[in-house]
Coordinates of C-alpha atoms and ligand atoms in Angstrom, one line a residue:
X1 CA 107.7 82.7 114.0
X2 CA 111.5 83.0 113.6
X3 CA 113.7 84.1 116.4
X4 CA 115.3 87.5 116.4
X5 CA 118.8 87.2 115.1
X6 CA 121.6 87.2 117.7
X7 CA 123.2 90.5 116.4
X8 CA 119.8 92.2 116.8
X9 CA 119.8 91.3 120.6
X10 CA 123.0 93.1 121.9
X11 CA 122.1 96.6 121.7
X12 CA 125.3 97.7 123.7
X13 CA 127.5 96.8 120.8
X14 CA 125.9 98.0 117.5
X15 CA 127.6 95.6 115.1
X16 CA 127.6 97.2 111.8
X17 CA 125.2 95.6 109.2
X18 CA 126.2 95.7 105.6
X19 CA 123.5 94.8 103.4
X20 CA 123.6 93.8 99.7
X21 CA 120.4 94.7 97.9
X22 CA 120.6 92.9 94.5
X23 CA 117.4 94.5 93.4
X24 CA 115.9 92.8 90.2
X25 CA 119.2 91.3 89.2
X26 CA 120.5 87.7 88.9
X27 CA 119.6 84.6 87.4
X28 CA 120.5 81.2 89.3
X29 CA 123.9 81.0 87.8
X30 CA 124.9 84.5 88.8
X31 CA 123.3 84.4 92.2
X32 CA 124.8 81.1 93.1
X33 CA 128.2 82.2 92.2
X34 CA 127.8 85.6 94.2
X35 CA 126.5 83.9 97.1
X36 CA 129.0 81.2 97.1
X37 CA 132.0 83.6 96.5
X38 CA 130.9 85.7 99.6
X39 CA 130.3 82.7 101.7
X40 CA 133.7 81.3 101.1
X41 CA 135.4 84.7 101.9
X42 CA 133.3 85.0 105.0
X43 CA 134.1 81.4 106.1
X44 CA 137.7 81.6 105.1
X45 CA 138.3 85.0 106.9
X46 CA 137.1 83.5 110.4
X47 CA 139.6 85.1 112.8
X48 CA 140.1 88.1 110.6
X49 CA 136.5 88.8 109.8
X50 CA 135.3 92.4 109.1
X51 CA 133.4 93.7 112.0
X52 CA 130.0 93.7 110.5
X53 CA 127.1 91.3 110.0
X54 CA 126.6 90.6 106.2
X55 CA 123.0 90.4 104.9
X56 CA 122.1 89.4 101.3
X57 CA 118.8 90.5 99.7
X58 CA 118.4 88.7 96.5
X59 CA 115.3 88.7 94.4
X60 CA 112.5 86.5 95.5
X61 CA 113.2 83.8 92.8
X62 CA 116.8 83.3 94.3
X63 CA 115.8 83.2 98.0
X64 CA 115.8 79.4 98.6
X65 CA 118.8 78.8 96.6
X66 CA 121.0 81.7 98.3
X67 CA 119.6 80.4 101.7
X68 CA 121.0 76.9 101.0
X69 CA 124.2 78.3 100.0
X70 CA 124.4 80.6 103.1
X71 CA 123.4 77.9 105.4
X72 CA 125.4 77.9 108.5
X73 CA 127.6 80.6 107.4
X74 CA 126.3 83.4 109.6
X75 CA 125.4 85.5 106.6
X76 CA 121.8 86.6 106.8
X77 CA 119.2 86.6 104.3
X78 CA 116.5 89.2 103.6
X79 CA 113.6 90.0 101.2
X80 CA 113.4 93.3 99.1
X81 CA 109.8 94.0 99.8
X82 CA 106.5 92.2 101.0
X83 CA 102.9 92.5 101.1
X84 CA 101.4 93.4 104.5
X85 CA 98.9 90.4 104.7
X86 CA 100.0 86.8 105.7
X87 CA 98.3 85.3 102.6
X88 CA 95.5 85.9 100.3
X89 CA 94.4 86.7 96.7
X90 CA 97.3 89.3 96.0
X91 CA 98.7 88.1 92.6
X92 CA 102.4 88.6 92.3
X93 CA 102.9 89.5 95.9
X94 CA 105.1 87.8 98.5
X95 CA 104.0 87.9 102.3
X96 CA 106.2 88.4 105.3
X97 CA 105.3 84.9 106.5
X98 CA 106.6 83.5 103.0
X99 CA 110.0 85.6 103.4
X100 CA 110.4 84.1 107.0
X101 CA 109.6 80.6 105.7
X102 CA 112.2 81.0 102.9
X103 CA 114.8 81.8 105.5
X104 CA 114.8 85.5 105.7
X105 CA 115.5 87.4 108.9
X106 CA 115.2 90.8 107.3
X107 CA 113.2 92.6 104.8
X108 CA 113.8 95.9 103.0
X109 CA 110.7 98.0 103.1
X110 CA 110.0 101.6 101.5
X111 CA 112.9 101.5 99.3
X112 CA 112.9 104.8 97.0
X113 CA 112.5 102.6 94.1
X114 CA 109.2 101.5 95.5
X115 CA 108.2 104.9 96.8
X116 CA 109.1 106.8 93.7
X117 CA 108.8 103.8 91.1
X118 CA 105.4 102.3 92.6
X119 CA 103.9 105.3 94.5
X120 CA 104.2 103.6 97.7
X121 CA 103.1 105.8 100.5
X122 CA 104.4 106.1 104.2
X123 CA 100.9 104.5 105.2
X124 CA 101.7 101.5 103.1
X125 CA 105.2 101.2 104.2
X126 CA 103.9 101.2 107.8
X127 CA 101.5 98.4 107.1
X128 CA 104.1 96.4 105.6
X129 CA 106.4 96.9 108.6
X130 CA 103.5 95.7 110.9
X131 CA 103.2 92.5 108.6
X132 CA 107.0 92.1 108.8
X133 CA 107.2 92.2 112.6
X134 CA 104.2 89.7 112.8
X135 CA 106.2 87.3 110.9
X136 CA 109.2 87.9 113.1
X137 CA 111.3 89.8 110.4
X138 CA 113.6 92.8 111.2
X139 CA 112.2 95.8 108.9
X140 CA 114.9 97.7 107.2
X141 CA 112.9 100.9 106.5
X142 CA 114.3 103.2 103.8
X143 CA 114.1 107.0 104.0
X144 CA 115.5 109.9 102.2
X145 CA 115.1 113.0 100.3
X146 CA 115.0 114.0 96.6
X147 CA 117.6 116.4 95.2
X148 CA 115.0 119.1 95.0
X149 CA 114.1 118.5 98.7
X150 CA 117.7 118.7 99.7
X151 CA 118.1 121.9 97.5
X152 CA 115.1 123.3 99.2
X153 CA 116.6 122.6 102.7
X154 CA 113.8 120.3 103.7
X155 CA 115.8 116.9 103.8
X156 CA 115.4 116.8 107.5
X157 CA 111.7 117.6 107.5
X158 CA 111.1 115.0 104.7
X159 CA 113.0 112.4 106.5
X160 CA 111.3 113.1 109.8
X161 CA 107.9 112.8 108.1
X162 CA 108.9 109.5 106.6
X163 CA 110.0 108.1 109.9
X164 CA 106.8 109.3 111.7
X165 CA 104.5 108.0 108.7
X166 CA 106.3 104.7 108.0
X167 CA 107.2 103.3 111.5
X168 CA 104.6 101.9 113.6
X169 CA 104.5 102.1 117.4
X170 CA 106.4 99.2 118.7
X171 CA 109.6 99.9 117.0
X172 CA 112.7 98.7 118.9
X173 CA 116.3 98.2 118.2
X174 CA 115.9 94.6 117.7
X175 CA 112.8 94.8 115.0
X176 CA 113.9 97.8 113.1
X177 CA 116.7 99.0 111.0
X178 CA 116.6 102.6 109.4
X179 CA 118.5 103.1 106.1
X180 CA 119.0 106.8 105.1
X181 CA 119.2 106.8 101.3
X182 CA 119.1 110.1 99.8
X183 CA 117.1 109.5 96.5
X184 CA 119.6 111.3 94.3
X185 CA 122.5 109.1 95.6
X186 CA 121.0 105.8 94.8
X187 CA 122.5 104.4 91.6
X188 CA 123.8 107.7 90.5
X189 CA 127.4 107.6 91.6
X190 CA 126.8 110.6 93.8
X191 CA 127.2 110.3 97.7
X192 CA 126.3 112.7 100.2
X193 CA 129.1 114.4 102.2
X194 CA 130.3 112.9 105.2
X195 CA 129.1 115.8 107.3
X196 CA 125.7 115.6 105.8
X197 CA 125.3 111.8 106.5
X198 CA 126.6 112.5 110.1
X199 CA 124.1 115.2 110.5
X200 CA 121.0 113.3 109.2
X201 CA 122.1 110.2 111.0
X202 CA 122.1 112.1 114.3
X203 CA 118.6 113.6 113.5
X204 CA 117.3 110.2 112.7
X205 CA 118.7 108.8 116.0
X206 CA 116.8 111.2 117.9
X207 CA 113.6 110.0 116.5
X208 CA 114.1 106.1 117.0
X209 CA 114.6 103.7 119.9
X210 CA 118.1 103.8 121.6
X211 CA 120.2 101.3 119.8
X212 CA 118.5 101.2 116.5
X213 CA 120.8 100.5 113.6
X214 CA 121.0 103.4 111.1
X215 CA 122.5 102.5 107.8
X216 CA 123.6 104.9 104.9
X217 CA 122.9 104.0 101.3
X218 CA 123.5 105.6 98.0
X219 CA 126.3 104.7 95.8
X220 CA 128.5 103.1 98.4
X221 CA 131.5 101.6 96.8
X222 CA 134.9 100.3 97.8
X223 CA 136.4 103.7 97.5
X224 CA 134.1 105.6 99.6
X225 CA 133.0 103.0 102.1
X226 CA 135.9 103.6 104.7
X227 CA 135.0 107.2 105.1
X228 CA 131.2 106.3 105.5
X229 CA 131.6 103.3 107.6
X230 CA 134.1 105.1 109.9
X231 CA 131.5 107.4 110.9
X232 CA 130.5 106.7 114.6
X233 CA 126.8 107.6 113.5
X234 CA 126.7 105.1 110.7
X235 CA 125.9 101.7 111.7
X236 CA 126.3 99.9 108.3
X237 CA 125.5 100.5 104.7
X238 CA 122.7 99.4 102.3
X239 CA 124.5 98.6 99.0
X240 CA 122.9 98.1 95.5
X241 CA 125.1 98.1 92.5
X242 CA 128.4 97.2 94.4
X243 CA 126.9 94.3 96.0
X244 CA 126.5 92.6 92.7
X245 CA 130.3 92.1 92.6
X246 CA 131.8 89.8 95.2
X247 CA 135.2 91.7 95.4
X248 CA 133.3 95.0 95.8
X249 CA 130.9 94.0 98.4
X250 CA 133.6 92.2 100.3
X251 CA 135.9 95.3 100.2
X252 CA 133.1 97.4 101.5
X253 CA 132.5 94.9 104.4
X254 CA 136.1 95.0 105.2
X255 CA 135.9 98.8 105.7
X256 CA 133.9 98.2 109.0
X257 CA 136.3 99.2 111.8
Ligands
PEP301 C1 120.1 100.7 97.1 O1 119.8 100.0 96.3 O2 119.4 100.8 98.1 C2 121.3 101.4 96.8 C3 121.8 102.3 97.7 O3 121.8 101.3 95.6 P1 123.2 101.8 95.0 O4 124.2 101.3 96.0 O5 123.4 101.3 93.7 O6 123.1 103.3 94.9

């Protein structure tokens, strides 16, 4: 069992978490160049480091390589999904224990690309979270409404149901991060307004353990990051497309106050 990361323990100060979700992108050459560029920036910045904890979530094929590049840097490593079981006849799946063994401290679960692209249900996400905790991983559970649901003014109801359905009993600020990602904002170039982000984060905060980090995700980029990360209700960002470019990801990280 791996130990809880140090930034997960001090709940009085919620260091912002800036997570890069590389999705199904990156061959060894691109992945190593990106991880090296970020490690060099993070290491060189030292006294002027952004006030955040960076987390990189590469595809499973790159985990071991990226782990070796990040070693000792303080940049954390995460998986993008996992099977609930520790091992077994589940061709193509990766277990939470395998992610922990590969050096991960976190795993993204219930991303909308899995909920909507793979029909993953709240109950399935919940089982995966239980598996992640068994392996000592912090679960980064994604929630968010579709455009139709927002237009129907049911965004809060939808997100509340996802939280209830996807997060098992036993969630704490140390084992859970929630990522609010409006489905319509992911990869679309659209972002929720700062008012809507703040309101949704406040609603989510009322439903999770005190001190739980709540990230915003959905087309975060160097231009909009300062506004989003400047909100007191926002404890970091889950970044997709912009995390594939070292300058962009670094610019976003530097927006952490
Ligand atoms: C994501 O992958 O969670 C995401 C928010 O992607 P993007 O930043 O590209 O919208």
